[in-house]
Amino acid sequence: MADDTTDTKSSNQMWGGRFASGPDAIMEEINASIGFDKKLFAQDIRGSIAHATMLAHQGIISAEDKDKIVHGLNTILSEIESGNFEFSRQLEDIHMNVEARLATLIGPAAGRLHTARSRNDQVALDFRLWVKEELEKTEQMLTGLIAAFLDRAEEHAESVMPGFTHLQTAQPVTFGHHCMAYVEMFGRDRSRVRHAIEHLDESPIGAAALAGTGYPIDRHMTAKALGFREPTRNSIDTVSDRDFAIEFLSIAAIAGMHLSRLAEEIVIWSTPQFGFVRLSDAFSTGSSIMPQKKNPDAAELVRAKTGRINGSLVALLTIMKGLPLAYSKDMQEDKEQVFDAAESLELAIAAMTGMVRDMTVNTARMKAAAGSGYSTATDLADWLVREAGLPFRDAHHVTGRAVALAESKGCDLAELPLSDLQAINPDITDKVYDVLTVEASVASRKSFGGTAPSEVRRQIAFWRDRN
Ligand code: ARG
């Protein structure tokens, strides 16, 4: 599959009619997209088969020519799939590479394929088909990641861990609840993917260069054959729009941001200082100099891939922002961004799904950390409101004094003797100790969406139904 870089000075066989000589070598290099758009070969051939079939059905080309074209295209498909196709840079892109080969295979009939079509609607079609398939793959992969989290959440619906704000211990939560937070995020990412599929489910082919065509084509027929809901409605928009690609990149960037936050948590949790999780050998690496180390490289790379995806989104937005309607060659630069982001996103989701499934959760470490840092102080304040009738602000103040006292004594709230607590507020009774444990704390938070195990199980059931 070597790119042919020889600089012959003959003009381009596809569009060179009015040109006396061929392009300068640099022109060829900057112009050619075959190096990356060969990835679209299957979509290109599918699109051409649908187009040729429609042309014959409408009497625009003969059935005989259509048969030759379809047969030739199928031959090219297997040539490319088996690695027996020579891509040529002189032929610029995948569209012209396929068409030139078709001419070699079937002769003059090949020249009829491009009737009522332009590379502008052809590339819009190929790329849309590719992005649609990628979105479908992303949807499935997110479903797999959600399933991994649901399993871990179920297993740990009762495991207590510290919940953080500002990365400072805030209140005890359950690990199951924390897992379910990610289920919500990836669930929204998946619904964004589904909406994007709906948005792009319109067939571009037949918009031609930009104005439509005078041939009696049937765009509904090609739309149906290619699995689109309907044809696009405006030919100018059709060839100049790339927001389906930008939407893919935005979704990838948002999902990437979620994946990266998870990656960051895994990096923190797996430090010896935290020790909340242990990554499996399959998703970590050792150090070449420090034998004790187990590094969360996969999580770190997920975090980094997100930077790359963001770069692709900004690149394509910037490429598109100044373009007058309709097609400009700038738009050729859309593909690499999307291909690169798609590869990064797939890898990131796959790696995270593996890590989440494989990691060992150290519930003892989590529980010990959950109880430190006066994490049940809010429970003491709530008890004072509920049992002693204090306004919350006063209860907050009393609790603050209890925390300060415990701090000065170097003990936990639950370790303060009753006499100490009563010296701060005489209404406190020994019943207060029931709410100062981390288990009591999480069990009490039964509000809708809260961290109580019963509530987490309800959330899990909700998502199991939808996954
Ligand atoms: N390789 C081109 C692209 O990716 C195909 C469309 C070319 N159209 C044109 N009018 N030159 O955008």
Short mmCIF file of C-alpha atoms and ligand atoms in Angstrom, two decimals:
data_model
loop_
_atom_site.label_atom_id
_atom_site.label_comp_id
_atom_site.label_asym_id
_atom_site.label_seq_id
_atom_site.Cartn_x
_atom_site.Cartn_y
_atom_site.Cartn_z
CA MET A 1 0.00 0.00 0.00
CA ALA A 2 2.85 2.40 -0.83
CA ASP A 3 1.86 5.97 -1.65
CA ASP A 4 2.93 6.85 -5.15
CA THR A 5 4.86 10.09 -4.89
CA THR A 6 6.36 10.33 -8.38
CA ASP A 7 5.79 13.76 -9.80
CA THR A 8 4.64 13.27 -13.34
CA LYS A 9 3.72 16.52 -14.97
CA SER A 10 0.58 15.25 -16.68
CA SER A 11 -2.63 16.89 -15.48
CA ASN A 12 -5.03 15.08 -13.17
CA GLN A 13 -7.02 12.42 -15.02
CA MET A 14 -10.17 13.15 -12.98
CA TRP A 15 -10.36 16.94 -13.17
CA GLY A 16 -7.43 17.99 -15.36
CA GLY A 17 -9.42 18.93 -18.50
CA ARG A 18 -8.64 22.62 -18.35
CA PHE A 19 -5.14 22.23 -16.94
CA ALA A 20 -2.09 22.21 -19.21
CA SER A 21 0.28 20.69 -16.66
CA GLY A 22 0.19 18.74 -13.43
CA PRO A 23 0.64 20.12 -9.93
CA ASP A 24 3.87 21.15 -8.32
CA ALA A 25 5.22 18.51 -5.95
CA ILE A 26 4.39 20.67 -2.94
CA MET A 27 0.91 21.27 -4.28
CA GLU A 28 0.44 17.54 -4.51
CA GLU A 29 1.68 17.05 -1.00
CA ILE A 30 -0.52 19.70 0.59
CA ASN A 31 -3.53 18.71 -1.48
CA ALA A 32 -3.53 14.96 -1.05
CA SER A 33 -5.65 13.39 1.67
CA ILE A 34 -5.28 9.75 0.67
CA GLY A 35 -2.78 9.21 3.52
CA PHE A 36 -5.64 9.46 6.00
CA ASP A 37 -8.94 9.32 4.10
CA LYS A 38 -8.22 5.82 2.84
CA LYS A 39 -9.83 4.90 6.14
CA LEU A 40 -13.14 5.78 4.44
CA PHE A 41 -12.80 3.16 1.69
CA ALA A 42 -15.67 0.94 2.82
CA GLN A 43 -18.04 3.88 3.23
CA ASP A 44 -16.97 5.28 -0.13
CA ILE A 45 -17.68 2.03 -1.91
CA ARG A 46 -21.00 1.49 -0.13
CA GLY A 47 -22.05 5.01 -1.10
CA SER A 48 -21.05 4.49 -4.71
CA ILE A 49 -22.94 1.22 -4.96
CA ALA A 50 -26.08 2.86 -3.60
CA HIS A 51 -25.64 5.81 -5.96
CA ALA A 52 -25.09 3.64 -9.06
CA THR A 53 -28.06 1.45 -8.17
CA MET A 54 -30.26 4.53 -7.86
CA LEU A 55 -28.96 5.97 -11.15
CA ALA A 56 -29.92 2.76 -12.96
CA HIS A 57 -33.30 2.57 -11.23
CA GLN A 58 -34.02 6.12 -12.40
CA GLY A 59 -32.92 5.31 -15.96
CA ILE A 60 -29.96 7.71 -15.75
CA ILE A 61 -27.45 4.95 -16.49
CA SER A 62 -28.10 1.54 -18.04
CA ALA A 63 -28.59 -1.57 -15.94
CA GLU A 64 -25.63 -3.09 -17.74
CA ASP A 65 -23.29 -0.26 -16.73
CA LYS A 66 -24.63 -0.39 -13.20
CA ASP A 67 -23.84 -4.10 -12.98
CA LYS A 68 -20.30 -3.51 -14.19
CA ILE A 69 -19.85 -0.66 -11.73
CA VAL A 70 -21.16 -2.64 -8.77
CA HIS A 71 -19.07 -5.65 -9.66
CA GLY A 72 -15.98 -3.49 -10.09
CA LEU A 73 -16.56 -1.72 -6.78
CA ASN A 74 -16.90 -5.02 -4.95
CA THR A 75 -13.65 -6.18 -6.50
CA ILE A 76 -11.96 -2.99 -5.27
CA LEU A 77 -13.41 -3.53 -1.80
CA SER A 78 -11.82 -6.95 -1.55
CA GLU A 79 -8.56 -5.65 -3.02
CA ILE A 80 -8.33 -2.98 -0.33
CA GLU A 81 -9.44 -5.32 2.44
CA SER A 82 -6.79 -7.85 1.49
CA GLY A 83 -4.05 -5.22 1.19
CA ASN A 84 -3.75 -5.60 -2.57
CA PHE A 85 -4.56 -2.08 -3.57
CA GLU A 86 -2.03 0.54 -4.51
CA PHE A 87 -3.06 3.94 -3.24
CA SER A 88 -1.74 6.84 -5.27
CA ARG A 89 -1.09 10.29 -3.92
CA GLN A 90 -1.41 11.76 -7.38
CA LEU A 91 -5.02 10.71 -7.26
CA GLU A 92 -5.43 12.86 -4.17
CA ASP A 93 -8.07 11.11 -2.15
CA ILE A 94 -10.00 7.92 -1.59
CA HIS A 95 -12.78 8.94 -3.95
CA MET A 96 -10.50 9.35 -6.94
CA ASN A 97 -8.35 6.38 -6.06
CA VAL A 98 -11.40 4.14 -6.14
CA GLU A 99 -12.78 5.68 -9.30
CA ALA A 100 -9.48 5.45 -11.18
CA ARG A 101 -9.15 1.80 -10.26
CA LEU A 102 -12.72 1.23 -11.37
CA ALA A 103 -11.84 2.67 -14.78
CA THR A 104 -8.92 0.24 -15.06
CA LEU A 105 -11.16 -2.65 -14.09
CA ILE A 106 -14.30 -1.98 -16.14
CA GLY A 107 -13.40 0.67 -18.71
CA PRO A 108 -15.62 3.54 -19.87
CA ALA A 109 -18.66 2.54 -17.77
CA ALA A 110 -16.69 3.76 -14.72
CA GLY A 111 -17.00 7.30 -16.03
CA ARG A 112 -20.77 7.14 -15.56
CA LEU A 113 -20.61 6.60 -11.79
CA HIS A 114 -19.96 10.25 -11.04
CA THR A 115 -23.14 11.38 -12.85
CA ALA A 116 -25.29 13.62 -10.61
CA ARG A 117 -22.66 13.58 -7.89
CA SER A 118 -19.69 15.61 -6.73
CA ARG A 119 -16.85 14.81 -4.40
CA ASN A 120 -18.43 17.37 -2.12
CA ASP A 121 -21.53 15.30 -1.38
CA GLN A 122 -19.49 12.11 -1.68
CA VAL A 123 -17.08 13.07 1.09
CA ALA A 124 -19.94 14.40 3.22
CA LEU A 125 -21.61 11.01 2.84
CA ASP A 126 -18.52 8.90 3.51
CA PHE A 127 -17.59 10.87 6.59
CA ARG A 128 -21.11 10.88 7.99
CA LEU A 129 -21.33 7.11 7.57
CA TRP A 130 -18.01 6.73 9.34
CA VAL A 131 -18.95 9.02 12.23
CA LYS A 132 -22.32 7.30 12.57
CA GLU A 133 -20.64 3.91 12.93
CA GLU A 134 -18.19 5.35 15.43
CA LEU A 135 -21.02 6.82 17.48
CA GLU A 136 -22.74 3.44 17.50
CA LYS A 137 -19.54 1.83 18.71
CA THR A 138 -19.14 4.52 21.39
CA GLU A 139 -22.69 3.90 22.58
CA GLN A 140 -21.92 0.21 23.04
CA MET A 141 -18.65 0.86 24.80
CA LEU A 142 -20.28 3.28 27.22
CA THR A 143 -22.91 0.65 27.95
CA GLY A 144 -20.08 -1.73 28.87
CA LEU A 145 -18.48 0.84 31.16
CA ILE A 146 -21.80 1.56 32.85
CA ALA A 147 -22.31 -2.18 33.38
CA ALA A 148 -18.89 -2.43 35.05
CA PHE A 149 -19.80 0.39 37.44
CA LEU A 150 -23.21 -1.12 38.20
CA ASP A 151 -21.55 -4.36 39.25
CA ARG A 152 -19.04 -2.57 41.49
CA ALA A 153 -21.80 -0.38 42.95
CA GLU A 154 -23.90 -3.39 43.81
CA GLU A 155 -20.97 -5.13 45.44
CA HIS A 156 -20.18 -1.98 47.46
CA ALA A 157 -23.62 -0.54 48.17
CA GLU A 158 -22.73 -0.64 51.89
CA SER A 159 -18.97 0.00 51.81
CA VAL A 160 -18.26 3.29 53.52
CA MET A 161 -15.68 5.75 52.24
CA PRO A 162 -14.99 9.42 52.83
CA GLY A 163 -16.86 11.77 50.55
CA PHE A 164 -14.79 14.81 49.62
CA THR A 165 -15.22 18.45 48.85
CA HIS A 166 -12.07 20.44 48.07
CA LEU A 167 -10.45 16.99 48.36
CA GLN A 168 -10.92 17.38 52.13
CA THR A 169 -12.94 14.79 53.97
CA ALA A 170 -16.53 16.05 54.01
CA GLN A 171 -19.09 13.39 54.93
CA PRO A 172 -19.08 9.62 54.77
CA VAL A 173 -20.58 8.17 51.62
CA THR A 174 -20.76 4.68 50.22
CA PHE A 175 -18.41 3.51 47.52
CA GLY A 176 -21.48 2.26 45.68
CA HIS A 177 -22.85 5.79 45.67
CA HIS A 178 -19.58 7.14 44.32
CA CYS A 179 -19.64 4.54 41.53
CA MET A 180 -23.20 5.50 40.69
CA ALA A 181 -22.11 9.12 40.24
CA TYR A 182 -20.05 7.89 37.28
CA VAL A 183 -22.99 5.89 35.99
CA GLU A 184 -24.96 9.14 35.82
CA MET A 185 -22.13 10.88 33.94
CA PHE A 186 -21.58 8.11 31.41
CA GLY A 187 -25.34 7.68 31.09
CA ARG A 188 -25.60 11.33 30.01
CA ASP A 189 -22.66 10.85 27.63
CA ARG A 190 -24.48 7.91 26.10
CA SER A 191 -27.66 9.90 25.66
CA ARG A 192 -25.62 12.65 23.97
CA VAL A 193 -24.31 9.97 21.61
CA ARG A 194 -27.86 8.84 20.84
CA HIS A 195 -28.96 12.39 20.09
CA ALA A 196 -25.97 12.89 17.83
CA ILE A 197 -26.90 9.76 15.87
CA GLU A 198 -30.38 11.20 15.42
CA HIS A 199 -29.01 14.56 14.24
CA LEU A 200 -26.74 13.09 11.60
CA ASP A 201 -29.15 10.46 10.37
CA GLU A 202 -29.74 12.28 7.07
CA SER A 203 -28.21 11.28 3.76
CA PRO A 204 -26.02 13.89 2.00
CA ILE A 205 -25.67 12.10 -1.34
CA GLY A 206 -27.43 13.89 -4.19
CA ALA A 207 -26.64 17.40 -2.95
CA ALA A 208 -23.96 17.29 -5.67
CA ALA A 209 -21.45 20.16 -5.70
CA LEU A 210 -23.75 22.48 -3.72
CA ALA A 211 -26.86 23.22 -5.75
CA GLY A 212 -28.44 19.83 -6.30
CA THR A 213 -28.68 18.34 -9.77
CA GLY A 214 -30.82 18.44 -12.89
CA TYR A 215 -30.81 14.64 -13.21
CA PRO A 216 -33.99 12.94 -12.01
CA ILE A 217 -32.31 11.30 -9.02
CA ASP A 218 -34.17 9.73 -6.07
CA ARG A 219 -32.48 10.83 -2.85
CA HIS A 220 -35.01 8.96 -0.72
CA MET A 221 -33.92 5.74 -2.38
CA THR A 222 -30.21 6.27 -1.65
CA ALA A 223 -30.99 7.46 1.88
CA LYS A 224 -32.90 4.25 2.54
CA ALA A 225 -30.28 2.02 0.94
CA LEU A 226 -27.58 3.56 3.15
CA GLY A 227 -29.59 3.22 6.35
CA PHE A 228 -30.37 6.92 6.82
CA ARG A 229 -33.74 8.08 8.12
CA GLU A 230 -34.18 10.59 5.26
CA PRO A 231 -32.19 12.76 2.85
CA THR A 232 -30.83 16.14 4.02
CA ARG A 233 -33.10 19.04 3.06
CA ASN A 234 -30.70 21.74 1.87
CA SER A 235 -27.93 21.00 -0.61
CA ILE A 236 -25.81 24.01 0.37
CA ASP A 237 -25.88 23.06 4.05
CA THR A 238 -25.25 19.43 3.16
CA VAL A 239 -21.86 19.99 1.56
CA SER A 240 -20.69 22.76 3.87
CA ASP A 241 -21.71 21.40 7.27
CA ARG A 242 -19.37 19.49 9.52
CA ASP A 243 -21.24 19.96 12.76
CA PHE A 244 -21.88 16.22 12.94
CA ALA A 245 -18.12 15.80 13.27
CA ILE A 246 -17.85 18.64 15.76
CA GLU A 247 -20.70 17.13 17.74
CA PHE A 248 -18.82 13.85 17.87
CA LEU A 249 -15.73 15.69 19.09
CA SER A 250 -17.72 17.63 21.71
CA ILE A 251 -19.24 14.44 23.02
CA ALA A 252 -15.82 12.83 23.03
CA ALA A 253 -14.41 15.82 24.92
CA ILE A 254 -17.15 15.70 27.54
CA ALA A 255 -16.88 11.93 27.96
CA GLY A 256 -13.11 12.35 28.01
CA MET A 257 -13.42 14.89 30.80
CA HIS A 258 -15.48 12.39 32.81
CA LEU A 259 -12.99 9.62 32.09
CA SER A 260 -10.15 11.89 33.08
CA ARG A 261 -11.71 12.78 36.42
CA LEU A 262 -12.14 9.10 37.10
CA ALA A 263 -8.54 8.52 36.03
CA GLU A 264 -7.40 11.21 38.44
CA GLU A 265 -9.35 9.60 41.28
CA ILE A 266 -7.82 6.23 40.50
CA VAL A 267 -4.36 7.78 40.52
CA ILE A 268 -5.06 9.29 43.96
CA TRP A 269 -6.85 6.26 45.38
CA SER A 270 -4.09 3.88 44.37
CA THR A 271 -1.31 5.80 46.17
CA PRO A 272 0.03 4.09 49.30
CA GLN A 273 -1.12 7.20 51.21
CA PHE A 274 -4.76 6.60 50.27
CA GLY A 275 -4.67 2.88 49.57
CA PHE A 276 -8.38 2.76 48.66
CA VAL A 277 -7.85 0.62 45.59
CA ARG A 278 -5.22 -1.65 44.18
CA LEU A 279 -4.96 -1.83 40.43
CA SER A 280 -4.62 -5.23 38.86
CA ASP A 281 -1.27 -6.15 37.34
CA ALA A 282 -3.04 -6.04 34.00
CA PHE A 283 -3.60 -2.29 34.29
CA SER A 284 -0.43 -1.06 35.96
CA THR A 285 3.29 -1.11 35.38
CA GLY A 286 6.39 -1.41 37.49
CA SER A 287 9.33 0.95 37.71
CA SER A 288 12.64 0.02 36.13
CA ILE A 289 14.54 1.33 39.15
CA MET A 290 12.19 1.21 42.17
CA PRO A 291 11.09 -2.38 42.71
CA GLN A 292 8.31 -1.50 45.18
CA LYS A 293 6.39 0.61 42.68
CA LYS A 294 3.16 -0.12 40.93
CA ASN A 295 2.24 2.75 38.66
CA PRO A 296 -1.24 3.64 37.38
CA ASP A 297 0.03 4.30 33.84
CA ALA A 298 -3.23 3.36 32.15
CA ALA A 299 -5.16 5.89 34.25
CA GLU A 300 -2.55 8.54 33.59
CA LEU A 301 -2.74 7.91 29.86
CA VAL A 302 -6.53 8.16 29.92
CA ARG A 303 -6.08 11.54 31.59
CA ALA A 304 -3.63 12.57 28.86
CA LYS A 305 -5.74 11.27 25.95
CA THR A 306 -8.40 13.70 27.09
CA GLY A 307 -6.04 16.58 26.37
CA ARG A 308 -5.59 15.25 22.88
CA ILE A 309 -9.34 14.98 22.31
CA ASN A 310 -9.83 18.55 23.50
CA GLY A 311 -7.18 19.64 21.01
CA SER A 312 -9.05 17.95 18.16
CA LEU A 313 -12.30 19.67 19.11
CA VAL A 314 -10.66 23.09 19.19
CA ALA A 315 -8.81 22.38 15.94
CA LEU A 316 -11.96 21.52 13.99
CA LEU A 317 -13.98 24.38 15.47
CA THR A 318 -11.19 26.70 14.40
CA ILE A 319 -10.94 25.19 10.92
CA MET A 320 -14.66 25.70 10.36
CA LYS A 321 -15.34 29.02 12.02
CA GLY A 322 -14.36 31.33 9.16
CA LEU A 323 -15.56 29.37 6.15
CA PRO A 324 -18.11 30.96 3.82
CA LEU A 325 -20.70 28.55 2.43
CA ALA A 326 -20.42 26.09 0.78
CA TYR A 327 -17.43 23.72 0.46
CA SER A 328 -13.84 24.87 0.94
CA LYS A 329 -10.81 22.64 0.88
CA ASP A 330 -10.12 23.57 4.51
CA MET A 331 -12.77 21.00 5.31
CA GLN A 332 -10.47 18.21 4.21
CA GLU A 333 -8.68 18.75 7.53
CA ASP A 334 -11.73 17.52 9.44
CA LYS A 335 -10.93 13.83 9.23
CA GLU A 336 -7.65 13.43 11.06
CA GLN A 337 -9.06 15.24 14.06
CA VAL A 338 -12.00 12.91 14.26
CA PHE A 339 -9.99 9.76 13.56
CA ASP A 340 -7.47 10.62 16.25
CA ALA A 341 -10.10 11.54 18.82
CA ALA A 342 -12.09 8.40 18.08
CA GLU A 343 -9.05 6.22 18.62
CA SER A 344 -8.23 8.01 21.87
CA LEU A 345 -11.78 7.79 23.15
CA GLU A 346 -12.11 4.09 22.35
CA LEU A 347 -8.86 3.33 24.12
CA ALA A 348 -9.79 5.44 27.12
CA ILE A 349 -13.19 3.80 27.58
CA ALA A 350 -11.76 0.32 27.11
CA ALA A 351 -8.94 0.93 29.59
CA MET A 352 -11.28 2.40 32.18
CA THR A 353 -13.77 -0.44 31.84
CA GLY A 354 -10.94 -2.87 32.46
CA MET A 355 -9.58 -0.94 35.44
CA VAL A 356 -12.96 -0.55 37.08
CA ARG A 357 -13.71 -4.25 36.69
CA ASP A 358 -10.29 -5.41 37.87
CA MET A 359 -9.37 -3.11 40.73
CA THR A 360 -9.38 -4.43 44.27
CA VAL A 361 -11.26 -2.20 46.67
CA ASN A 362 -9.75 -1.93 50.15
CA THR A 363 -12.92 -1.46 52.20
CA ALA A 364 -11.02 -1.42 55.53
CA ARG A 365 -8.84 1.51 54.40
CA MET A 366 -11.87 3.33 53.06
CA LYS A 367 -13.80 2.83 56.25
CA ALA A 368 -10.93 4.02 58.45
CA ALA A 369 -10.54 7.12 56.29
CA ALA A 370 -14.29 7.69 56.30
CA GLY A 371 -14.31 8.07 60.08
CA SER A 372 -11.38 10.43 60.27
CA GLY A 373 -11.47 14.17 59.79
CA TYR A 374 -14.63 14.58 61.93
CA SER A 375 -16.67 13.42 58.97
CA THR A 376 -19.78 12.90 61.14
CA ALA A 377 -19.82 16.48 62.47
CA THR A 378 -22.87 17.28 60.33
CA ASP A 379 -24.62 14.29 61.88
CA LEU A 380 -24.02 15.76 65.36
CA ALA A 381 -25.41 19.12 64.22
CA ASP A 382 -28.45 17.39 62.65
CA TRP A 383 -29.01 15.44 65.91
CA LEU A 384 -29.02 18.72 67.89
CA VAL A 385 -31.61 20.14 65.48
CA ARG A 386 -33.76 17.02 65.60
CA GLU A 387 -33.47 15.96 69.25
CA ALA A 388 -32.65 19.19 71.10
CA GLY A 389 -34.66 21.57 68.95
CA LEU A 390 -31.74 23.88 68.14
CA PRO A 391 -31.82 26.07 65.04
CA PHE A 392 -29.33 24.65 62.51
CA ARG A 393 -27.00 27.66 62.79
CA ASP A 394 -26.70 27.20 66.59
CA ALA A 395 -26.27 23.47 66.19
CA HIS A 396 -23.47 24.20 63.70
CA HIS A 397 -21.76 26.39 66.32
CA VAL A 398 -22.08 23.83 69.13
CA THR A 399 -20.70 21.15 66.82
CA GLY A 400 -17.80 23.39 65.87
CA ARG A 401 -16.88 23.66 69.53
CA ALA A 402 -17.08 19.89 69.96
CA VAL A 403 -14.80 19.42 66.94
CA ALA A 404 -12.30 21.93 68.35
CA LEU A 405 -12.31 20.11 71.68
CA ALA A 406 -11.81 16.70 70.05
CA GLU A 407 -9.01 18.17 67.98
CA SER A 408 -7.26 19.56 71.05
CA LYS A 409 -7.60 16.16 72.75
CA GLY A 410 -6.44 14.35 69.63
CA CYS A 411 -9.50 12.11 69.48
CA ASP A 412 -12.58 11.51 67.32
CA LEU A 413 -15.98 13.05 68.06
CA ALA A 414 -17.33 9.69 69.14
CA GLU A 415 -14.48 9.37 71.65
CA LEU A 416 -15.39 12.54 73.57
CA PRO A 417 -16.93 11.62 76.94
CA LEU A 418 -20.55 12.65 77.44
CA SER A 419 -19.55 15.08 80.19
CA ASP A 420 -17.40 16.99 77.71
CA LEU A 421 -20.26 17.19 75.22
CA GLN A 422 -22.72 18.24 77.92
CA ALA A 423 -20.35 20.99 79.03
CA ILE A 424 -20.78 22.44 75.53
CA ASN A 425 -24.55 21.85 75.43
CA PRO A 426 -26.46 20.35 78.38
CA ASP A 427 -29.21 18.90 76.15
CA ILE A 428 -26.87 16.33 74.63
CA THR A 429 -27.60 12.75 75.82
CA ASP A 430 -25.78 9.48 75.26
CA LYS A 431 -28.17 8.76 72.38
CA VAL A 432 -25.98 11.07 70.32
CA TYR A 433 -23.33 8.36 69.99
CA ASP A 434 -25.70 6.38 67.74
CA VAL A 435 -25.40 8.96 64.98
CA LEU A 436 -21.66 9.47 65.21
CA THR A 437 -20.65 6.24 63.47
CA VAL A 438 -20.00 6.31 59.75
CA GLU A 439 -22.52 3.51 59.17
CA ALA A 440 -25.26 5.44 60.95
CA SER A 441 -24.30 8.53 59.05
CA VAL A 442 -24.66 6.98 55.60
CA ALA A 443 -27.76 4.98 56.56
CA SER A 444 -29.51 8.18 57.62
CA ARG A 445 -29.06 9.88 54.24
CA LYS A 446 -32.11 8.36 52.61
CA SER A 447 -33.17 11.47 50.70
CA PHE A 448 -33.82 10.81 46.99
CA GLY A 449 -30.42 10.43 45.36
CA GLY A 450 -28.66 10.22 48.73
CA THR A 451 -25.88 7.92 49.87
CA ALA A 452 -27.84 5.46 52.06
CA PRO A 453 -27.38 1.85 50.89
CA SER A 454 -31.15 1.54 50.35
CA GLU A 455 -31.09 4.60 48.11
CA VAL A 456 -28.00 3.41 46.20
CA ARG A 457 -29.76 0.10 45.52
CA ARG A 458 -32.74 2.02 44.17
CA GLN A 459 -30.42 3.95 41.84
CA ILE A 460 -28.80 0.71 40.69
CA ALA A 461 -32.21 -0.82 39.90
CA PHE A 462 -33.12 2.30 37.88
CA TRP A 463 -30.01 1.95 35.71
CA ARG A 464 -30.13 -1.83 35.39
CA ASP A 465 -33.48 -1.32 33.68
CA ARG A 466 -31.93 1.10 31.25
CA ASN A 467 -28.68 -0.62 30.45
N1 ARG B 1 -10.63 15.07 -0.33
C1 ARG B 1 -11.66 16.06 -0.28
C2 ARG B 1 -12.07 16.31 1.19
O1 ARG B 1 -11.76 15.50 1.98
C3 ARG B 1 -12.85 15.63 -1.08
C4 ARG B 1 -13.71 16.73 -1.56
C5 ARG B 1 -13.01 17.50 -2.61
N2 ARG B 1 -13.87 18.47 -3.18
C6 ARG B 1 -13.40 19.50 -3.91
N3 ARG B 1 -14.27 20.35 -4.35
N4 ARG B 1 -12.13 19.65 -4.13
O2 ARG B 1 -12.68 17.30 1.53
#
